[in-house]
Amino acid sequence: MIRTKLTERYGIERPFVSAGMGFIATPALAAAVSNAGGLGQLANGAAPPEVLRKLITATRALTGRPFAVNFIIETTAFGPLATDAHLRVCIEERVPAVVFHWAPPPVEWVRMLKDAGCDVWLQTSSITTAQAATASGVDIVIAQGGEAGGHVRGTTGLFTLLPRMVDAVRPAPVIAAGGIADGRGMAAALCLGAAGVCVGTRLIATVESNAHDEYKRRITEATEEDIVRTCIFGPEWPDGPMRVIRNRVVREWEGNDTKTPPQPNPPQIIGKTMLGGREYLMPKFAAILPTPETTGDFEEMCLAAGESAALVTTIGSAPAIVQTIAREAEQILEQQRAAVASMRSK
Ligand SMILES: Cc1cc2nc3c(=O)[nH]c(=O)nc-3n(C[C@H](O)[C@H](O)[C@H](O)COP(=O)(O)O)c2cc1C
């Protein structure tokens, strides 16, 4: 069993956190990871506060173990994705940890959550942002390497970013995100000083994830050469750099992809999906990820995934994946310790 500041703080068995992935990390995935001894993240995505409460209740119905709620701090076509009202729901529901991404939370939010006994985490790629956040009371930092899937601000790879972050925010625990899809990655992250890992792309290709089957299939087929960083997606959230699987629309705009292109005239609909119980007609370049309700042209859709998609070849069950990755990491760390001991005894 690997014990770290993360496992001790939340009384969990494995220093494994599932990424809060909008549209994908719904109650089934978050609960499955928590039930497997990790810490599941429930993604709020673009859900309004009353829907968030239902999602938390649904997660609680599937697990009695701790889980975290994830918010993106950004104003999109759906309005601000995190508001005072969302945080009040987390406080009322006694969620043990709230995780923010993209922008750091205002100090008043940090205070409000911590006064209510709720831990505050920030996912960032910036050392200075992380230092300011921990100085303002943020408890845990997720260091997001440039290889990570989904919206990704930074370009520095995890092998450089992680030890820098660990040194910069010590004694705050740092969780490693980006490129981790097996026990080797987890062991490496722990050796670089992480208190745990945050895994996204590997968990898209699971039975419990809310990704469309075709999206899952493309994750299992992608190699590292199929994964690119682009800003083309997002009439809903323009110009946000994302790591995605290359498809026709990405290929067509490669080299011209530092901004979201203007909408074609006349408008073009690339598919249909459901958002918050309502039908959503997906405009060209939509940043909405395909879920089981989505229909349309997958060559036009945003298929967010990190470089670690190259390590994913099967669709599995989330608990088995969490347990296998953690067990492999443990074995590797034990082998390394044994190898050093045997060198010393010679
Ligand atoms: C499909 C997808 C959606 C994501 N959505 C979010 C999100 O809503 N909030 C967030 O904090 N991070 C989000 N991320 C980023 C993850 O938190 C994390 O940084 C990333 O998945 C780690 O890299 P990996 O994909 O190589 O495991 C998303 C990532 C993916 C792949």
Tab-separated table of C-alpha atoms and ligand atoms in Angstrom:
chain	number	residue	atom	x	y	z
A	1	MET	CA	0.000	0.000	0.000
A	2	ILE	CA	1.401	3.414	-0.944
A	3	ARG	CA	0.728	6.010	1.742
A	4	THR	CA	1.049	9.698	0.968
A	5	LYS	CA	-0.291	12.988	2.325
A	6	LEU	CA	-3.249	12.480	-0.027
A	7	THR	CA	-4.234	9.008	1.198
A	8	GLU	CA	-3.877	10.116	4.809
A	9	ARG	CA	-5.868	13.316	4.399
A	10	TYR	CA	-8.914	11.617	2.866
A	11	GLY	CA	-8.573	8.136	4.384
A	12	ILE	CA	-8.305	6.540	0.922
A	13	GLU	CA	-6.282	3.463	-0.032
A	14	ARG	CA	-4.681	4.607	-3.274
A	15	PRO	CA	-3.086	7.961	-4.173
A	16	PHE	CA	-5.178	8.019	-7.336
A	17	VAL	CA	-7.560	10.802	-8.352
A	18	SER	CA	-9.771	10.667	-11.419
A	19	ALA	CA	-9.789	13.861	-13.456
A	20	GLY	CA	-12.859	16.049	-13.343
A	21	MET	CA	-13.756	15.828	-17.009
A	22	GLY	CA	-16.728	17.928	-18.103
A	23	PHE	CA	-19.520	15.788	-19.662
A	24	ILE	CA	-17.454	12.600	-19.072
A	25	ALA	CA	-16.821	12.351	-15.313
A	26	THR	CA	-20.419	11.910	-14.194
A	27	PRO	CA	-21.523	10.083	-10.996
A	28	ALA	CA	-20.847	6.552	-12.314
A	29	LEU	CA	-17.160	7.259	-13.002
A	30	ALA	CA	-16.494	9.380	-9.904
A	31	ALA	CA	-18.145	6.784	-7.636
A	32	ALA	CA	-16.390	3.841	-9.296
A	33	VAL	CA	-12.989	5.443	-8.675
A	34	SER	CA	-13.824	6.239	-5.050
A	35	ASN	CA	-15.146	2.711	-4.521
A	36	ALA	CA	-11.854	1.370	-5.911
A	37	GLY	CA	-9.941	3.167	-3.161
A	38	GLY	CA	-9.076	6.339	-5.093
A	39	LEU	CA	-10.697	9.756	-4.986
A	40	GLY	CA	-13.237	10.322	-7.736
A	41	GLN	CA	-13.879	13.778	-9.133
A	42	LEU	CA	-17.381	14.658	-10.207
A	43	ALA	CA	-17.215	17.276	-12.976
A	44	ASN	CA	-19.755	20.058	-12.833
A	45	GLY	CA	-19.042	21.069	-16.444
A	46	ALA	CA	-21.767	23.519	-17.452
A	47	ALA	CA	-24.429	22.247	-15.011
A	48	PRO	CA	-26.456	24.828	-13.058
A	49	PRO	CA	-26.469	24.593	-9.221
A	50	GLU	CA	-29.755	22.641	-8.977
A	51	VAL	CA	-28.418	20.011	-11.397
A	52	LEU	CA	-25.129	19.868	-9.461
A	53	ARG	CA	-27.085	18.965	-6.313
A	54	LYS	CA	-28.731	16.072	-8.182
A	55	LEU	CA	-25.332	14.906	-9.470
A	56	ILE	CA	-23.907	14.920	-5.936
A	57	THR	CA	-26.932	12.979	-4.656
A	58	ALA	CA	-26.551	10.469	-7.506
A	59	THR	CA	-22.842	10.022	-6.685
A	60	ARG	CA	-23.650	9.523	-2.984
A	61	ALA	CA	-26.165	6.825	-3.965
A	62	LEU	CA	-23.282	4.919	-5.602
A	63	THR	CA	-20.550	5.417	-3.017
A	64	GLY	CA	-20.190	6.109	0.669
A	65	ARG	CA	-16.563	7.134	0.143
A	66	PRO	CA	-15.155	10.642	-0.300
A	67	PHE	CA	-15.186	12.313	-3.709
A	68	ALA	CA	-14.439	15.825	-4.962
A	69	VAL	CA	-16.422	18.229	-7.146
A	70	ASN	CA	-14.624	19.916	-10.056
A	71	PHE	CA	-15.336	23.364	-11.496
A	72	ILE	CA	-13.883	25.352	-14.333
A	73	ILE	CA	-13.603	29.036	-13.552
A	74	GLU	CA	-14.525	30.687	-16.832
A	75	THR	CA	-17.479	32.520	-18.369
A	76	THR	CA	-18.690	30.664	-21.430
A	77	ALA	CA	-21.723	30.813	-23.711
A	78	PHE	CA	-23.549	29.041	-20.850
A	79	GLY	CA	-22.604	31.817	-18.395
A	80	PRO	CA	-20.076	31.536	-15.546
A	81	LEU	CA	-19.379	27.825	-14.941
A	82	ALA	CA	-18.710	28.304	-11.212
A	83	THR	CA	-20.783	30.670	-9.059
A	84	ASP	CA	-21.450	31.390	-5.370
A	85	ALA	CA	-24.592	29.272	-5.714
A	86	HIS	CA	-22.564	26.256	-6.923
A	87	LEU	CA	-20.233	26.575	-3.953
A	88	ARG	CA	-23.176	26.855	-1.549
A	89	VAL	CA	-24.422	23.519	-2.892
A	90	CYS	CA	-21.008	21.929	-2.209
A	91	ILE	CA	-21.011	23.359	1.315
A	92	GLU	CA	-24.587	22.260	2.054
A	93	GLU	CA	-23.818	18.806	0.689
A	94	ARG	CA	-20.612	18.619	2.758
A	95	VAL	CA	-18.403	17.751	-0.185
A	96	PRO	CA	-14.890	17.071	1.232
A	97	ALA	CA	-12.981	18.843	-1.554
A	98	VAL	CA	-13.685	21.293	-4.358
A	99	VAL	CA	-11.251	21.402	-7.289
A	100	PHE	CA	-10.907	24.451	-9.531
A	101	HIS	CA	-9.320	24.644	-12.942
A	102	TRP	CA	-8.351	27.254	-15.490
A	103	ALA	CA	-8.387	30.321	-13.228
A	104	PRO	CA	-7.526	30.432	-9.522
A	105	PRO	CA	-10.500	30.835	-7.170
A	106	PRO	CA	-11.100	34.285	-5.615
A	107	VAL	CA	-9.860	34.511	-2.011
A	108	GLU	CA	-13.471	34.909	-0.761
A	109	TRP	CA	-14.344	31.511	-2.278
A	110	VAL	CA	-11.330	29.872	-0.680
A	111	ARG	CA	-12.319	31.367	2.676
A	112	MET	CA	-16.000	30.460	2.302
A	113	LEU	CA	-15.207	26.817	1.480
A	114	LYS	CA	-12.526	26.377	4.102
A	115	ASP	CA	-14.661	27.971	6.828
A	116	ALA	CA	-17.241	25.298	6.002
A	117	GLY	CA	-14.648	22.514	6.322
A	118	CYS	CA	-14.268	21.897	2.598
A	119	ASP	CA	-10.753	21.539	1.145
A	120	VAL	CA	-9.830	23.638	-1.882
A	121	TRP	CA	-7.645	22.371	-4.738
A	122	LEU	CA	-6.394	24.167	-7.826
A	123	GLN	CA	-5.270	22.557	-11.074
A	124	THR	CA	-2.719	24.743	-12.814
A	125	SER	CA	0.372	24.653	-15.024
A	126	SER	CA	1.757	27.892	-13.593
A	127	ILE	CA	4.209	27.948	-10.695
A	128	THR	CA	3.411	31.568	-9.804
A	129	THR	CA	-0.356	30.947	-9.879
A	130	ALA	CA	0.098	27.911	-7.624
A	131	GLN	CA	2.264	29.857	-5.164
A	132	ALA	CA	-0.282	32.680	-4.947
A	133	ALA	CA	-3.099	30.166	-4.545
A	134	THR	CA	-1.448	28.223	-1.711
A	135	ALA	CA	-0.581	31.539	-0.017
A	136	SER	CA	-4.302	32.394	-0.157
A	137	GLY	CA	-5.250	29.102	1.517
A	138	VAL	CA	-5.586	26.572	-1.337
A	139	ASP	CA	-4.757	23.175	0.198
A	140	ILE	CA	-3.639	21.038	-2.739
A	141	VAL	CA	-2.266	21.785	-6.208
A	142	ILE	CA	-2.735	19.601	-9.262
A	143	ALA	CA	0.236	20.255	-11.557
A	144	GLN	CA	-1.099	19.896	-15.095
A	145	GLY	CA	1.634	18.990	-17.577
A	146	GLY	CA	1.378	20.122	-21.191
A	147	GLU	CA	0.736	16.557	-22.337
A	148	ALA	CA	-2.634	16.479	-20.536
A	149	GLY	CA	-5.930	16.055	-22.348
A	150	GLY	CA	-8.713	18.624	-22.531
A	151	HIS	CA	-8.204	22.329	-21.852
A	152	VAL	CA	-4.541	22.813	-21.109
A	153	ARG	CA	-2.943	26.216	-20.612
A	154	GLY	CA	0.680	25.228	-20.117
A	155	THR	CA	3.118	23.610	-22.507
A	156	THR	CA	5.778	22.401	-20.028
A	157	GLY	CA	5.942	18.625	-19.762
A	158	LEU	CA	5.160	16.971	-16.429
A	159	PHE	CA	8.736	15.732	-15.864
A	160	THR	CA	9.931	19.332	-15.506
A	161	LEU	CA	6.784	20.950	-14.128
A	162	LEU	CA	6.116	18.479	-11.320
A	163	PRO	CA	9.382	18.705	-9.335
A	164	ARG	CA	9.349	22.495	-9.846
A	165	MET	CA	5.818	22.647	-8.449
A	166	VAL	CA	6.644	20.369	-5.513
A	167	ASP	CA	9.543	22.650	-4.537
A	168	ALA	CA	7.533	25.828	-5.128
A	169	VAL	CA	4.485	25.081	-2.956
A	170	ARG	CA	6.021	22.837	-0.284
A	171	PRO	CA	4.567	21.723	2.171
A	172	ALA	CA	1.302	21.711	0.160
A	173	PRO	CA	0.755	18.323	-1.512
A	174	VAL	CA	1.017	18.261	-5.308
A	175	ILE	CA	-0.929	15.838	-7.501
A	176	ALA	CA	0.492	15.019	-10.946
A	177	ALA	CA	-1.716	15.311	-14.048
A	178	GLY	CA	-0.836	14.650	-17.656
A	179	GLY	CA	0.354	11.575	-19.484
A	180	ILE	CA	-0.235	9.059	-16.682
A	181	ALA	CA	-2.059	5.956	-17.897
A	182	ASP	CA	-0.238	3.062	-16.274
A	183	GLY	CA	1.724	2.041	-13.196
A	184	ARG	CA	5.012	3.215	-14.699
A	185	GLY	CA	3.670	6.754	-15.002
A	186	MET	CA	2.260	6.648	-11.492
A	187	ALA	CA	5.541	5.376	-10.021
A	188	ALA	CA	7.490	8.060	-11.891
A	189	ALA	CA	5.172	10.804	-10.607
A	190	LEU	CA	5.559	9.587	-7.021
A	191	CYS	CA	9.364	9.536	-7.467
A	192	LEU	CA	9.204	13.144	-8.689
A	193	GLY	CA	7.527	14.110	-5.425
A	194	ALA	CA	3.807	13.875	-6.186
A	195	ALA	CA	1.418	12.939	-3.388
A	196	GLY	CA	-0.813	11.287	-5.971
A	197	VAL	CA	-1.808	11.186	-9.615
A	198	CYS	CA	-4.772	12.644	-11.478
A	199	VAL	CA	-5.755	10.525	-14.469
A	200	GLY	CA	-8.114	11.626	-17.237
A	201	THR	CA	-7.584	10.150	-20.685
A	202	ARG	CA	-7.156	6.536	-19.459
A	203	LEU	CA	-10.530	6.760	-17.748
A	204	ILE	CA	-12.423	8.061	-20.789
A	205	ALA	CA	-12.081	4.540	-22.216
A	206	THR	CA	-13.990	2.877	-19.388
A	207	VAL	CA	-17.411	1.333	-19.068
A	208	GLU	CA	-18.317	3.925	-16.420
A	209	SER	CA	-17.321	7.031	-18.380
A	210	ASN	CA	-20.020	9.090	-20.034
A	211	ALA	CA	-18.125	9.282	-23.340
A	212	HIS	CA	-19.776	8.107	-26.559
A	213	ASP	CA	-18.609	4.616	-27.635
A	214	GLU	CA	-17.056	6.017	-30.818
A	215	TYR	CA	-15.042	8.528	-28.758
A	216	LYS	CA	-13.852	5.683	-26.487
A	217	ARG	CA	-12.908	3.625	-29.541
A	218	ARG	CA	-10.877	6.466	-31.030
A	219	ILE	CA	-8.965	6.827	-27.736
A	220	THR	CA	-7.978	3.151	-27.921
A	221	GLU	CA	-6.803	3.532	-31.538
A	222	ALA	CA	-4.887	6.817	-31.215
A	223	THR	CA	-1.101	6.919	-31.143
A	224	GLU	CA	0.949	9.857	-29.826
A	225	GLU	CA	1.070	11.212	-33.392
A	226	ASP	CA	-2.718	11.529	-33.461
A	227	ILE	CA	-2.852	13.880	-30.460
A	228	VAL	CA	-2.565	17.617	-31.060
A	229	ARG	CA	-2.978	20.931	-29.299
A	230	THR	CA	-5.430	23.272	-30.982
A	231	CYS	CA	-7.634	26.297	-30.272
A	232	ILE	CA	-10.183	25.684	-33.040
A	233	PHE	CA	-12.901	24.329	-30.736
A	234	GLY	CA	-15.194	26.615	-28.838
A	235	PRO	CA	-17.887	28.920	-30.066
A	236	GLU	CA	-19.007	28.182	-26.472
A	237	TRP	CA	-15.534	28.986	-25.014
A	238	PRO	CA	-13.396	30.620	-27.713
A	239	ASP	CA	-9.624	30.385	-28.167
A	240	GLY	CA	-9.019	27.900	-25.345
A	241	PRO	CA	-6.038	25.629	-26.057
A	242	MET	CA	-7.103	21.994	-25.939
A	243	ARG	CA	-5.397	18.676	-26.502
A	244	VAL	CA	-7.536	16.476	-28.756
A	245	ILE	CA	-7.499	13.547	-31.141
A	246	ARG	CA	-6.812	14.638	-34.709
A	247	ASN	CA	-9.817	14.209	-37.007
A	248	ARG	CA	-10.844	15.876	-40.252
A	249	VAL	CA	-11.717	19.299	-38.819
A	250	VAL	CA	-8.447	19.434	-36.823
A	251	ARG	CA	-6.472	18.397	-39.904
A	252	GLU	CA	-8.172	21.036	-42.080
A	253	TRP	CA	-7.231	23.848	-39.664
A	254	GLU	CA	-3.745	22.661	-38.689
A	255	GLY	CA	-1.264	25.553	-38.953
A	256	ASN	CA	-4.146	27.987	-38.559
A	257	ASP	CA	-5.358	26.863	-35.164
A	258	THR	CA	-4.341	29.471	-32.602
A	259	LYS	CA	-7.875	30.906	-32.448
A	260	THR	CA	-11.401	29.556	-32.795
A	261	PRO	CA	-12.368	30.272	-36.426
A	262	PRO	CA	-15.479	32.379	-37.096
A	263	GLN	CA	-18.750	30.509	-37.563
A	264	PRO	CA	-19.465	29.690	-41.197
A	265	ASN	CA	-22.227	31.649	-42.895
A	266	PRO	CA	-24.790	30.120	-43.334
A	267	PRO	CA	-24.394	28.324	-39.974
A	268	GLN	CA	-23.446	24.652	-40.027
A	269	ILE	CA	-24.694	22.098	-37.509
A	270	ILE	CA	-22.336	19.154	-36.968
A	271	GLY	CA	-24.467	17.104	-34.584
A	272	LYS	CA	-27.010	16.998	-31.807
A	273	THR	CA	-26.603	16.274	-28.123
A	274	MET	CA	-28.351	16.754	-24.777
A	275	LEU	CA	-27.205	19.413	-22.311
A	276	GLY	CA	-28.934	19.730	-18.934
A	277	GLY	CA	-31.901	17.741	-20.219
A	278	ARG	CA	-32.324	19.915	-23.334
A	279	GLU	CA	-31.449	19.240	-26.940
A	280	TYR	CA	-28.347	21.143	-28.085
A	281	LEU	CA	-27.574	21.619	-31.769
A	282	MET	CA	-23.801	21.492	-32.004
A	283	PRO	CA	-22.422	24.350	-34.116
A	284	LYS	CA	-19.307	23.897	-36.271
A	285	PHE	CA	-16.234	23.746	-33.939
A	286	ALA	CA	-18.412	22.904	-30.882
A	287	ALA	CA	-16.272	22.222	-27.794
A	288	ILE	CA	-18.956	19.933	-26.334
A	289	LEU	CA	-17.659	16.359	-25.990
A	290	PRO	CA	-19.700	13.477	-27.442
A	291	THR	CA	-21.718	11.504	-24.881
A	292	PRO	CA	-24.050	8.517	-25.454
A	293	GLU	CA	-26.881	10.919	-26.497
A	294	THR	CA	-24.745	12.591	-29.198
A	295	THR	CA	-25.358	11.983	-32.894
A	296	GLY	CA	-23.604	13.546	-35.857
A	297	ASP	CA	-20.262	13.699	-37.635
A	298	PHE	CA	-17.384	12.527	-35.412
A	299	GLU	CA	-14.886	13.902	-37.937
A	300	GLU	CA	-16.137	17.375	-36.967
A	301	MET	CA	-16.333	16.893	-33.196
A	302	CYS	CA	-14.031	17.808	-30.348
A	303	LEU	CA	-12.507	14.557	-29.046
A	304	ALA	CA	-10.462	15.794	-26.102
A	305	ALA	CA	-7.624	13.460	-25.110
A	306	GLY	CA	-4.066	13.686	-23.884
A	307	GLU	CA	-0.882	12.156	-25.252
A	308	SER	CA	-1.455	9.203	-22.930
A	309	ALA	CA	-4.167	7.999	-25.331
A	310	ALA	CA	-1.213	6.266	-27.017
A	311	LEU	CA	-0.955	4.031	-23.935
A	312	VAL	CA	-4.651	3.131	-23.954
A	313	THR	CA	-5.574	0.149	-26.105
A	314	THR	CA	-8.637	-1.295	-24.367
A	315	ILE	CA	-11.905	-0.184	-22.859
A	316	GLY	CA	-11.899	-1.442	-19.274
A	317	SER	CA	-13.727	-1.081	-16.002
A	318	ALA	CA	-12.660	1.915	-13.919
A	319	PRO	CA	-12.120	-0.016	-10.640
A	320	ALA	CA	-9.900	-2.568	-12.403
A	321	ILE	CA	-7.881	0.218	-14.027
A	322	VAL	CA	-7.405	2.099	-10.742
A	323	GLN	CA	-6.336	-1.079	-8.960
A	324	THR	CA	-4.009	-2.260	-11.746
A	325	ILE	CA	-2.267	1.104	-12.106
A	326	ALA	CA	-1.784	1.414	-8.325
A	327	ARG	CA	-0.575	-2.193	-7.964
A	328	GLU	CA	1.894	-1.843	-10.853
A	329	ALA	CA	3.246	1.394	-9.352
A	330	GLU	CA	3.685	-0.323	-6.006
A	331	GLN	CA	5.551	-3.239	-7.622
A	332	ILE	CA	7.853	-0.913	-9.547
A	333	LEU	CA	8.690	1.095	-6.431
A	334	GLU	CA	9.371	-2.138	-4.507
A	335	GLN	CA	11.637	-3.439	-7.299
A	336	GLN	CA	13.584	-0.169	-7.321
A	337	ARG	CA	14.030	-0.306	-3.550
A	338	ALA	CA	15.187	-3.936	-3.778
A	339	ALA	CA	17.590	-3.082	-6.609
A	340	VAL	CA	19.165	-0.267	-4.553
A	341	ALA	CA	19.411	-2.528	-1.480
A	342	SER	CA	21.144	-5.259	-3.468
A	343	MET	CA	23.612	-2.726	-4.970
A	344	ARG	CA	24.436	-1.470	-1.462
A	345	SER	CA	25.050	-4.973	-0.137
A	346	LYS	CA	27.647	-5.718	-2.855
B	1	LIG	C1	-12.057	14.822	-21.910
B	1	LIG	C2	-11.412	15.710	-20.902
B	1	LIG	C3	-12.166	16.671	-20.254
B	1	LIG	C4	-11.584	17.471	-19.262
B	1	LIG	N1	-12.367	18.357	-18.578
B	1	LIG	C5	-11.847	18.980	-17.477
B	1	LIG	C6	-12.693	19.717	-16.588
B	1	LIG	O1	-13.900	19.860	-16.803
B	1	LIG	N2	-12.120	20.238	-15.486
B	1	LIG	C7	-10.788	20.081	-15.187
B	1	LIG	O2	-10.329	20.522	-14.142
B	1	LIG	N3	-9.970	19.421	-16.032
B	1	LIG	C8	-10.470	18.840	-17.141
B	1	LIG	N4	-9.646	18.087	-17.943
B	1	LIG	C9	-8.201	18.001	-17.641
B	1	LIG	C10	-7.934	16.957	-16.545
B	1	LIG	O3	-8.305	17.498	-15.293
B	1	LIG	C11	-6.470	16.507	-16.443
B	1	LIG	O4	-5.610	17.614	-16.389
B	1	LIG	C12	-6.008	15.627	-17.589
B	1	LIG	O5	-6.994	14.720	-17.977
B	1	LIG	C13	-4.748	14.865	-17.183
B	1	LIG	O6	-4.077	14.361	-18.296
B	1	LIG	P1	-4.423	12.952	-18.988
B	1	LIG	O7	-5.651	13.221	-19.774
B	1	LIG	O8	-3.213	12.659	-19.804
B	1	LIG	O9	-4.650	11.945	-17.899
B	1	LIG	C14	-10.210	17.320	-18.949
B	1	LIG	C15	-9.458	16.342	-19.621
B	1	LIG	C16	-10.047	15.537	-20.590
B	1	LIG	C17	-9.207	14.492	-21.254
